[in-house]
Amino acid sequence: MTARTRRVPEISRPDKVLFPDDGITKAELAGYYRTVARRMLPHLRERALMLERFPDGIGGHGFVQKDVPGHFPDWVHRVELPKEDGTVTYPIADDTATLVYLAGQACVTPHRFLSRADRPDHPDRMVFDLDPPGDDFAPVREAALALHGLLDELELPSLVMTTGSRGLHVVVALDRRDAFDDVRAFARAAADVLVARRPDRFTTEARKKARGDRLYLDVQRNAYAQTAVTPYAVRARPGAPVAAPLAWEDIEDPDLDARRWTLRGADALLARNPWRHPPRPRSLSRARTLLDALTA
C-alpha cells in the first residue's frame, strides 16, 4: 500500500451545513464520496475537472472553479491544458483522498472532461444531454429510448444515467481516433435523424423560443473544455440528488426521474451496478457509414 492510498485528508469545519433543507454537513458529503469512490474513480482518473463549490452551502453563493488554487496540497494531481489566451491548470481526482479533500473544500459536484489529459482534444466519450421541455419526465424517457434504438442501429453500444438535476445523459465510449469537432458533428447528425423521424417530439433547435414543447437533443457538450457531470456526483439541489448510472430497463419505469437516487441513499445506489460490464470503446468509422445510409 502506498502513502497516497493511506492519506486521510482533514476536513475543516466538518459540521458546516451545506444542504440547509436536509442538514447535510461537509463531513457527510465527504463520507459519501469516500463510500462511492471505488465506483466513481474510474470515471475520473486522468481527466481534468471543473469544480462546483459552495463554501456557504447550496443556499449561498456558489462558483465554478477550473484553475487549481495555490492552497491545494501538492499531492492533488494537476494538468495544464491550453485555452484561447493561455493555459488552465486543472485538478485531477485519481484517488479517494483527492475526492474527500475536494468535498472538504465544499466541492459539491465535480464535472469531468470528456477526454483524458494526455489527448485532451480527442474525446473518449460522446454525450447526448436530454432535459425535459417542461415538468413532465416522460419525454426524456421517450427520447432516451429512441436514441438507444438509433445508436444500436449504428452499432454503437450506449450507457444511460440520471444527471441528478433535470434529465438523462446517454453516453457512448469512443476509441479517441476522432477530434471533438468531428464527434460533435456526428452526434448532431444522429440527433437530426431522430428529429426527422419525430419532428413533433424532438428538436435540435438551440433557441428556446423555437423549440415549443419539443425536447431538445443537446450535443453541445461534445467540445474541447466542455464538461459533463461525473457518475455518482452529488448535485447542489435540495435532497442532495446524485447522478446515477442506470440499466436501459430502468428507462421504461414510468416513475423514473432525474433525482431518484440521493446522497443518503448511497447503500441502495451501490447495491446495483448496471455499468459493471461497460462496452468497449468504438470507432465512429462504421457508424458514419451506417448513418449515411440512413440519411441517403
mmCIF file of C-alpha atoms in Angstrom:
data_model
loop_
_atom_site.group_PDB
_atom_site.id
_atom_site.type_symbol
_atom_site.label_atom_id
_atom_site.label_comp_id
_atom_site.label_asym_id
_atom_site.label_seq_id
_atom_site.Cartn_x
_atom_site.Cartn_y
_atom_site.Cartn_z
ATOM 1 C CA MET A 1 0.000 0.000 0.000
ATOM 2 C CA THR A 2 1.367 3.366 -0.992
ATOM 3 C CA ALA A 3 1.414 6.560 1.008
ATOM 4 C CA ARG A 4 -1.197 8.015 -1.343
ATOM 5 C CA THR A 5 -3.763 5.320 -0.550
ATOM 6 C CA ARG A 6 -3.204 5.751 3.204
ATOM 7 C CA ARG A 7 -3.669 9.535 3.118
ATOM 8 C CA VAL A 8 -6.707 10.750 5.091
ATOM 9 C CA PRO A 9 -7.356 14.448 4.430
ATOM 10 C CA GLU A 10 -8.521 16.547 7.347
ATOM 11 C CA ILE A 11 -11.931 18.156 6.815
ATOM 12 C CA SER A 12 -12.035 21.716 8.125
ATOM 13 C CA ARG A 13 -15.332 22.759 9.711
ATOM 14 C CA PRO A 14 -16.830 19.257 9.283
ATOM 15 C CA ASP A 15 -20.118 20.336 10.896
ATOM 16 C CA LYS A 16 -20.657 23.095 8.327
ATOM 17 C CA VAL A 17 -24.141 22.521 6.852
ATOM 18 C CA LEU A 18 -24.010 22.504 3.048
ATOM 19 C CA PHE A 19 -27.617 21.435 2.380
ATOM 20 C CA PRO A 20 -29.720 23.529 4.772
ATOM 21 C CA ASP A 21 -33.059 21.864 3.988
ATOM 22 C CA ASP A 22 -31.614 18.453 4.777
ATOM 23 C CA GLY A 23 -28.990 19.154 7.428
ATOM 24 C CA ILE A 24 -26.288 17.522 5.309
ATOM 25 C CA THR A 25 -22.867 18.614 6.507
ATOM 26 C CA LYS A 26 -19.485 18.839 4.868
ATOM 27 C CA ALA A 27 -18.423 15.724 6.792
ATOM 28 C CA GLU A 28 -21.426 13.816 5.432
ATOM 29 C CA LEU A 29 -20.631 14.915 1.879
ATOM 30 C CA ALA A 30 -17.029 13.772 2.322
ATOM 31 C CA GLY A 31 -18.226 10.480 3.776
ATOM 32 C CA TYR A 32 -20.449 9.876 0.766
ATOM 33 C CA TYR A 33 -17.595 10.462 -1.656
ATOM 34 C CA ARG A 34 -15.388 8.142 0.382
ATOM 35 C CA THR A 35 -18.119 5.477 0.155
ATOM 36 C CA VAL A 36 -18.651 5.735 -3.613
ATOM 37 C CA ALA A 37 -15.001 6.321 -4.537
ATOM 38 C CA ARG A 38 -14.390 2.804 -5.836
ATOM 39 C CA ARG A 39 -17.241 3.164 -8.343
ATOM 40 C CA MET A 40 -16.625 6.809 -9.144
ATOM 41 C CA LEU A 41 -12.853 6.975 -9.633
ATOM 42 C CA PRO A 42 -12.733 5.013 -12.924
ATOM 43 C CA HIS A 43 -14.826 7.826 -14.423
ATOM 44 C CA LEU A 44 -12.449 10.490 -13.083
ATOM 45 C CA ARG A 45 -8.915 9.226 -13.470
ATOM 46 C CA GLU A 46 -6.732 11.119 -15.958
ATOM 47 C CA ARG A 47 -9.482 13.705 -16.560
ATOM 48 C CA ALA A 48 -9.382 17.440 -15.932
ATOM 49 C CA LEU A 49 -12.129 18.600 -13.573
ATOM 50 C CA MET A 50 -14.314 21.643 -13.187
ATOM 51 C CA LEU A 51 -15.322 22.064 -9.531
ATOM 52 C CA GLU A 52 -18.729 23.379 -8.461
ATOM 53 C CA ARG A 53 -18.114 24.778 -4.962
ATOM 54 C CA PHE A 54 -20.455 26.152 -2.274
ATOM 55 C CA PRO A 55 -18.436 27.356 0.740
ATOM 56 C CA ASP A 56 -21.588 28.815 2.347
ATOM 57 C CA GLY A 57 -23.828 25.889 1.410
ATOM 58 C CA ILE A 58 -26.074 25.485 -1.618
ATOM 59 C CA GLY A 59 -28.321 28.265 -0.392
ATOM 60 C CA GLY A 60 -25.451 30.742 -0.609
ATOM 61 C CA HIS A 61 -23.158 31.961 -3.339
ATOM 62 C CA GLY A 62 -21.555 29.146 -5.294
ATOM 63 C CA PHE A 63 -18.950 29.321 -8.011
ATOM 64 C CA VAL A 64 -17.260 27.211 -10.649
ATOM 65 C CA GLN A 65 -13.510 26.710 -10.349
ATOM 66 C CA LYS A 66 -11.139 25.484 -13.028
ATOM 67 C CA ASP A 67 -7.657 26.685 -12.019
ATOM 68 C CA VAL A 68 -6.186 24.880 -9.027
ATOM 69 C CA PRO A 69 -5.856 27.387 -6.156
ATOM 70 C CA GLY A 70 -2.493 27.828 -4.507
ATOM 71 C CA HIS A 71 -3.545 26.285 -1.205
ATOM 72 C CA PHE A 72 -4.338 22.864 -2.694
ATOM 73 C CA PRO A 73 -1.749 20.315 -1.458
ATOM 74 C CA ASP A 74 0.984 19.101 -3.778
ATOM 75 C CA TRP A 75 -0.381 15.553 -3.785
ATOM 76 C CA VAL A 76 -3.533 16.638 -5.670
ATOM 77 C CA HIS A 77 -2.679 15.852 -9.265
ATOM 78 C CA ARG A 78 -2.899 18.610 -11.855
ATOM 79 C CA VAL A 79 -2.791 19.011 -15.601
ATOM 80 C CA GLU A 80 -2.061 22.204 -17.548
ATOM 81 C CA LEU A 81 -4.164 22.480 -20.694
ATOM 82 C CA PRO A 82 -4.403 25.210 -23.327
ATOM 83 C CA LYS A 83 -7.176 27.759 -23.633
ATOM 84 C CA GLU A 84 -7.638 30.528 -26.172
ATOM 85 C CA ASP A 85 -5.436 33.093 -24.414
ATOM 86 C CA GLY A 86 -3.161 30.912 -22.299
ATOM 87 C CA THR A 87 -3.480 27.806 -20.167
ATOM 88 C CA VAL A 88 -5.539 26.470 -17.259
ATOM 89 C CA THR A 89 -4.172 24.179 -14.556
ATOM 90 C CA TYR A 90 -6.997 21.786 -13.735
ATOM 91 C CA PRO A 91 -7.232 19.349 -10.807
ATOM 92 C CA ILE A 92 -7.478 15.619 -11.397
ATOM 93 C CA ALA A 93 -9.101 13.251 -8.892
ATOM 94 C CA ASP A 94 -7.448 9.885 -9.277
ATOM 95 C CA ASP A 95 -7.717 8.576 -5.716
ATOM 96 C CA THR A 96 -10.084 8.559 -2.766
ATOM 97 C CA ALA A 97 -8.016 11.072 -0.817
ATOM 98 C CA THR A 98 -8.469 13.693 -3.536
ATOM 99 C CA LEU A 99 -12.228 13.118 -3.733
ATOM 100 C CA VAL A 100 -12.514 13.544 0.032
ATOM 101 C CA TYR A 101 -10.250 16.595 0.011
ATOM 102 C CA LEU A 102 -12.398 18.259 -2.665
ATOM 103 C CA ALA A 103 -15.518 17.626 -0.577
ATOM 104 C CA GLY A 104 -13.705 19.291 2.320
ATOM 105 C CA GLN A 105 -13.288 22.302 0.025
ATOM 106 C CA ALA A 106 -17.102 22.381 -0.353
ATOM 107 C CA CYS A 107 -16.905 20.968 -3.865
ATOM 108 C CA VAL A 108 -20.386 19.512 -4.116
ATOM 109 C CA THR A 109 -20.134 18.463 -7.777
ATOM 110 C CA PRO A 110 -17.062 17.548 -9.836
ATOM 111 C CA HIS A 111 -17.671 17.858 -13.578
ATOM 112 C CA ARG A 112 -15.313 15.925 -15.849
ATOM 113 C CA PHE A 113 -13.796 16.446 -19.273
ATOM 114 C CA LEU A 114 -14.983 14.038 -21.985
ATOM 115 C CA SER A 115 -11.336 13.465 -22.916
ATOM 116 C CA ARG A 116 -8.323 12.275 -20.960
ATOM 117 C CA ALA A 117 -5.472 14.609 -20.140
ATOM 118 C CA ASP A 118 -2.910 13.024 -22.463
ATOM 119 C CA ARG A 119 -5.067 13.742 -25.569
ATOM 120 C CA PRO A 120 -7.423 16.499 -24.455
ATOM 121 C CA ASP A 121 -8.755 17.277 -27.940
ATOM 122 C CA HIS A 122 -9.708 13.637 -28.683
ATOM 123 C CA PRO A 123 -12.686 12.539 -26.557
ATOM 124 C CA ASP A 124 -13.263 9.013 -25.349
ATOM 125 C CA ARG A 125 -16.889 9.832 -24.507
ATOM 126 C CA MET A 126 -19.734 11.147 -26.652
ATOM 127 C CA VAL A 127 -22.650 12.529 -24.645
ATOM 128 C CA PHE A 128 -26.249 13.330 -25.537
ATOM 129 C CA ASP A 129 -27.839 15.583 -22.915
ATOM 130 C CA LEU A 130 -31.607 15.152 -22.571
ATOM 131 C CA ASP A 131 -33.583 17.575 -20.388
ATOM 132 C CA PRO A 132 -37.385 17.790 -20.277
ATOM 133 C CA PRO A 133 -39.043 20.714 -22.067
ATOM 134 C CA GLY A 134 -41.355 21.133 -19.047
ATOM 135 C CA ASP A 135 -42.068 19.382 -15.761
ATOM 136 C CA ASP A 136 -43.010 16.008 -17.250
ATOM 137 C CA PHE A 137 -40.149 13.492 -17.305
ATOM 138 C CA ALA A 138 -41.851 11.165 -19.816
ATOM 139 C CA PRO A 139 -40.418 12.969 -22.874
ATOM 140 C CA VAL A 140 -36.907 12.390 -21.519
ATOM 141 C CA ARG A 141 -37.508 8.656 -21.198
ATOM 142 C CA GLU A 142 -39.034 8.626 -24.692
ATOM 143 C CA ALA A 143 -36.038 10.451 -26.178
ATOM 144 C CA ALA A 144 -33.528 8.220 -24.381
ATOM 145 C CA LEU A 145 -35.197 5.039 -25.673
ATOM 146 C CA ALA A 146 -35.397 6.436 -29.212
ATOM 147 C CA LEU A 147 -31.726 7.404 -29.066
ATOM 148 C CA HIS A 148 -30.786 3.996 -27.678
ATOM 149 C CA GLY A 149 -32.531 2.362 -30.617
ATOM 150 C CA LEU A 150 -30.798 4.593 -33.143
ATOM 151 C CA LEU A 151 -27.364 4.011 -31.603
ATOM 152 C CA ASP A 152 -27.996 0.271 -31.765
ATOM 153 C CA GLU A 153 -28.754 0.697 -35.481
ATOM 154 C CA LEU A 154 -25.391 2.446 -35.782
ATOM 155 C CA GLU A 155 -23.670 -0.387 -33.869
ATOM 156 C CA LEU A 156 -22.715 1.965 -31.025
ATOM 157 C CA PRO A 157 -23.435 0.431 -27.600
ATOM 158 C CA SER A 158 -24.553 3.096 -25.150
ATOM 159 C CA LEU A 159 -24.961 3.700 -21.427
ATOM 160 C CA VAL A 160 -27.523 5.882 -19.680
ATOM 161 C CA MET A 161 -27.502 7.774 -16.397
ATOM 162 C CA THR A 162 -29.544 10.307 -14.499
ATOM 163 C CA THR A 163 -27.903 13.699 -14.153
ATOM 164 C CA GLY A 164 -29.247 14.211 -10.634
ATOM 165 C CA SER A 165 -30.591 17.537 -11.891
ATOM 166 C CA ARG A 166 -33.284 17.541 -14.599
ATOM 167 C CA GLY A 167 -32.601 14.855 -17.167
ATOM 168 C CA LEU A 168 -30.560 11.969 -18.527
ATOM 169 C CA HIS A 169 -27.210 11.567 -20.256
ATOM 170 C CA VAL A 170 -26.726 8.925 -22.939
ATOM 171 C CA VAL A 171 -23.029 8.060 -23.197
ATOM 172 C CA VAL A 172 -21.033 6.281 -25.912
ATOM 173 C CA ALA A 173 -17.442 5.131 -25.299
ATOM 174 C CA LEU A 174 -15.089 6.109 -28.148
ATOM 175 C CA ASP A 175 -11.621 4.964 -29.195
ATOM 176 C CA ARG A 176 -10.195 8.541 -29.358
ATOM 177 C CA ARG A 177 -9.500 8.482 -33.096
ATOM 178 C CA ASP A 178 -11.717 11.495 -33.754
ATOM 179 C CA ALA A 179 -11.257 15.068 -32.595
ATOM 180 C CA PHE A 180 -14.043 16.905 -30.794
ATOM 181 C CA ASP A 181 -15.329 18.767 -33.856
ATOM 182 C CA ASP A 182 -15.841 15.501 -35.718
ATOM 183 C CA VAL A 183 -17.514 13.818 -32.746
ATOM 184 C CA ARG A 184 -19.892 16.737 -32.269
ATOM 185 C CA ALA A 185 -20.729 16.757 -35.985
ATOM 186 C CA PHE A 186 -21.541 13.048 -35.813
ATOM 187 C CA ALA A 187 -23.686 13.499 -32.703
ATOM 188 C CA ARG A 188 -25.584 16.344 -34.380
ATOM 189 C CA ALA A 189 -26.186 14.241 -37.498
ATOM 190 C CA ALA A 190 -27.509 11.384 -35.357
ATOM 191 C CA ALA A 191 -29.780 13.787 -33.482
ATOM 192 C CA ASP A 192 -31.046 15.121 -36.821
ATOM 193 C CA VAL A 193 -32.132 11.591 -37.753
ATOM 194 C CA LEU A 194 -34.279 11.394 -34.632
ATOM 195 C CA VAL A 195 -35.760 14.802 -35.384
ATOM 196 C CA ALA A 196 -36.591 13.670 -38.924
ATOM 197 C CA ARG A 197 -38.330 10.609 -37.538
ATOM 198 C CA ARG A 198 -40.282 12.532 -34.881
ATOM 199 C CA PRO A 199 -40.321 16.235 -35.731
ATOM 200 C CA ASP A 200 -43.300 16.713 -33.420
ATOM 201 C CA ARG A 201 -41.385 15.374 -30.408
ATOM 202 C CA PHE A 202 -37.707 16.267 -30.823
ATOM 203 C CA THR A 203 -35.620 19.226 -31.981
ATOM 204 C CA THR A 204 -32.011 20.308 -32.374
ATOM 205 C CA GLU A 205 -33.032 23.975 -32.326
ATOM 206 C CA ALA A 206 -30.724 25.810 -29.929
ATOM 207 C CA ARG A 207 -33.113 28.757 -29.454
ATOM 208 C CA LYS A 208 -35.617 28.012 -26.702
ATOM 209 C CA LYS A 209 -38.337 30.081 -28.372
ATOM 210 C CA ALA A 210 -38.101 27.889 -31.468
ATOM 211 C CA ARG A 211 -38.416 24.591 -29.612
ATOM 212 C CA GLY A 212 -42.010 24.860 -28.489
ATOM 213 C CA ASP A 213 -42.871 21.836 -26.374
ATOM 214 C CA ARG A 214 -40.383 19.576 -28.162
ATOM 215 C CA LEU A 215 -37.419 18.024 -26.348
ATOM 216 C CA TYR A 216 -34.031 19.478 -27.260
ATOM 217 C CA LEU A 217 -31.419 16.875 -28.258
ATOM 218 C CA ASP A 218 -28.353 18.641 -26.891
ATOM 219 C CA VAL A 219 -24.946 17.596 -28.279
ATOM 220 C CA GLN A 220 -23.034 20.766 -27.350
ATOM 221 C CA ARG A 221 -21.079 19.129 -24.524
ATOM 222 C CA ASN A 222 -19.043 17.356 -27.183
ATOM 223 C CA ALA A 223 -16.456 20.127 -27.421
ATOM 224 C CA TYR A 224 -12.997 20.837 -26.061
ATOM 225 C CA ALA A 225 -13.035 22.030 -22.417
ATOM 226 C CA GLN A 226 -16.757 21.326 -22.064
ATOM 227 C CA THR A 227 -17.654 19.031 -19.171
ATOM 228 C CA ALA A 228 -20.345 16.598 -18.069
ATOM 229 C CA VAL A 229 -21.410 15.647 -14.582
ATOM 230 C CA THR A 230 -19.490 12.650 -13.240
ATOM 231 C CA PRO A 231 -21.396 9.429 -12.478
ATOM 232 C CA TYR A 232 -22.180 9.262 -8.726
ATOM 233 C CA ALA A 233 -21.593 13.020 -8.263
ATOM 234 C CA VAL A 234 -23.852 14.915 -5.864
ATOM 235 C CA ARG A 235 -25.865 17.837 -7.247
ATOM 236 C CA ALA A 236 -26.410 21.150 -5.488
ATOM 237 C CA ARG A 237 -30.155 20.715 -5.046
ATOM 238 C CA PRO A 238 -32.366 20.037 -2.012
ATOM 239 C CA GLY A 239 -32.219 16.388 -1.050
ATOM 240 C CA ALA A 240 -28.681 16.045 -2.453
ATOM 241 C CA PRO A 241 -29.639 14.012 -5.538
ATOM 242 C CA VAL A 242 -26.840 12.169 -7.322
ATOM 243 C CA ALA A 243 -26.003 11.337 -10.923
ATOM 244 C CA ALA A 244 -26.787 7.627 -11.074
ATOM 245 C CA PRO A 245 -25.791 5.024 -13.684
ATOM 246 C CA LEU A 246 -28.829 3.114 -14.936
ATOM 247 C CA ALA A 247 -29.674 -0.016 -16.873
ATOM 248 C CA TRP A 248 -31.671 0.528 -20.046
ATOM 249 C CA GLU A 249 -34.587 -1.364 -18.499
ATOM 250 C CA ASP A 250 -34.804 1.378 -15.850
ATOM 251 C CA ILE A 251 -35.820 3.892 -18.527
ATOM 252 C CA GLU A 252 -39.080 2.019 -19.076
ATOM 253 C CA ASP A 253 -40.151 2.742 -15.479
ATOM 254 C CA PRO A 254 -42.834 5.477 -15.648
ATOM 255 C CA ASP A 255 -41.895 6.619 -12.132
ATOM 256 C CA LEU A 256 -38.267 7.310 -13.020
ATOM 257 C CA ASP A 257 -36.992 10.857 -12.632
ATOM 258 C CA ALA A 258 -33.590 12.535 -12.618
ATOM 259 C CA ARG A 259 -33.363 12.752 -8.824
ATOM 260 C CA ARG A 260 -34.440 9.288 -7.746
ATOM 261 C CA TRP A 261 -31.119 8.490 -6.022
ATOM 262 C CA THR A 262 -29.663 10.691 -3.298
ATOM 263 C CA LEU A 263 -26.602 11.041 -1.103
ATOM 264 C CA ARG A 264 -28.393 9.427 1.834
ATOM 265 C CA GLY A 265 -29.417 6.520 -0.367
ATOM 266 C CA ALA A 266 -25.830 5.531 -1.139
ATOM 267 C CA ASP A 267 -26.352 1.951 0.060
ATOM 268 C CA ALA A 268 -29.256 1.437 -2.338
ATOM 269 C CA LEU A 269 -27.300 3.075 -5.140
ATOM 270 C CA LEU A 270 -24.258 0.843 -4.623
ATOM 271 C CA ALA A 271 -26.366 -2.301 -4.231
ATOM 272 C CA ARG A 272 -26.762 -2.296 -8.012
ATOM 273 C CA ASN A 273 -24.059 -1.872 -10.644
ATOM 274 C CA PRO A 274 -25.638 -1.564 -14.097
ATOM 275 C CA TRP A 275 -22.352 -0.371 -15.620
ATOM 276 C CA ARG A 276 -20.334 -3.329 -14.300
ATOM 277 C CA HIS A 277 -19.531 -4.562 -17.827
ATOM 278 C CA PRO A 278 -19.179 -1.404 -19.942
ATOM 279 C CA PRO A 279 -18.976 -1.722 -23.735
ATOM 280 C CA ARG A 280 -15.549 -1.462 -25.317
ATOM 281 C CA PRO A 281 -14.694 1.888 -26.920
ATOM 282 C CA ARG A 282 -15.803 2.125 -30.547
ATOM 283 C CA SER A 283 -14.645 3.885 -33.692
ATOM 284 C CA LEU A 284 -17.131 6.145 -35.450
ATOM 285 C CA SER A 285 -15.992 4.952 -38.897
ATOM 286 C CA ARG A 286 -18.506 2.113 -39.238
ATOM 287 C CA ALA A 287 -21.202 4.195 -37.549
ATOM 288 C CA ARG A 288 -20.715 7.005 -40.107
ATOM 289 C CA THR A 289 -21.279 4.564 -42.954
ATOM 290 C CA LEU A 290 -24.473 3.319 -41.325
ATOM 291 C CA LEU A 291 -25.626 6.871 -40.553
ATOM 292 C CA ASP A 292 -25.008 7.949 -44.166
ATOM 293 C CA ALA A 293 -27.177 5.037 -45.324
ATOM 294 C CA LEU A 294 -29.992 6.157 -43.026
ATOM 295 C CA THR A 295 -29.859 9.719 -44.329
ATOM 296 C CA ALA A 296 -29.426 8.870 -48.015
#
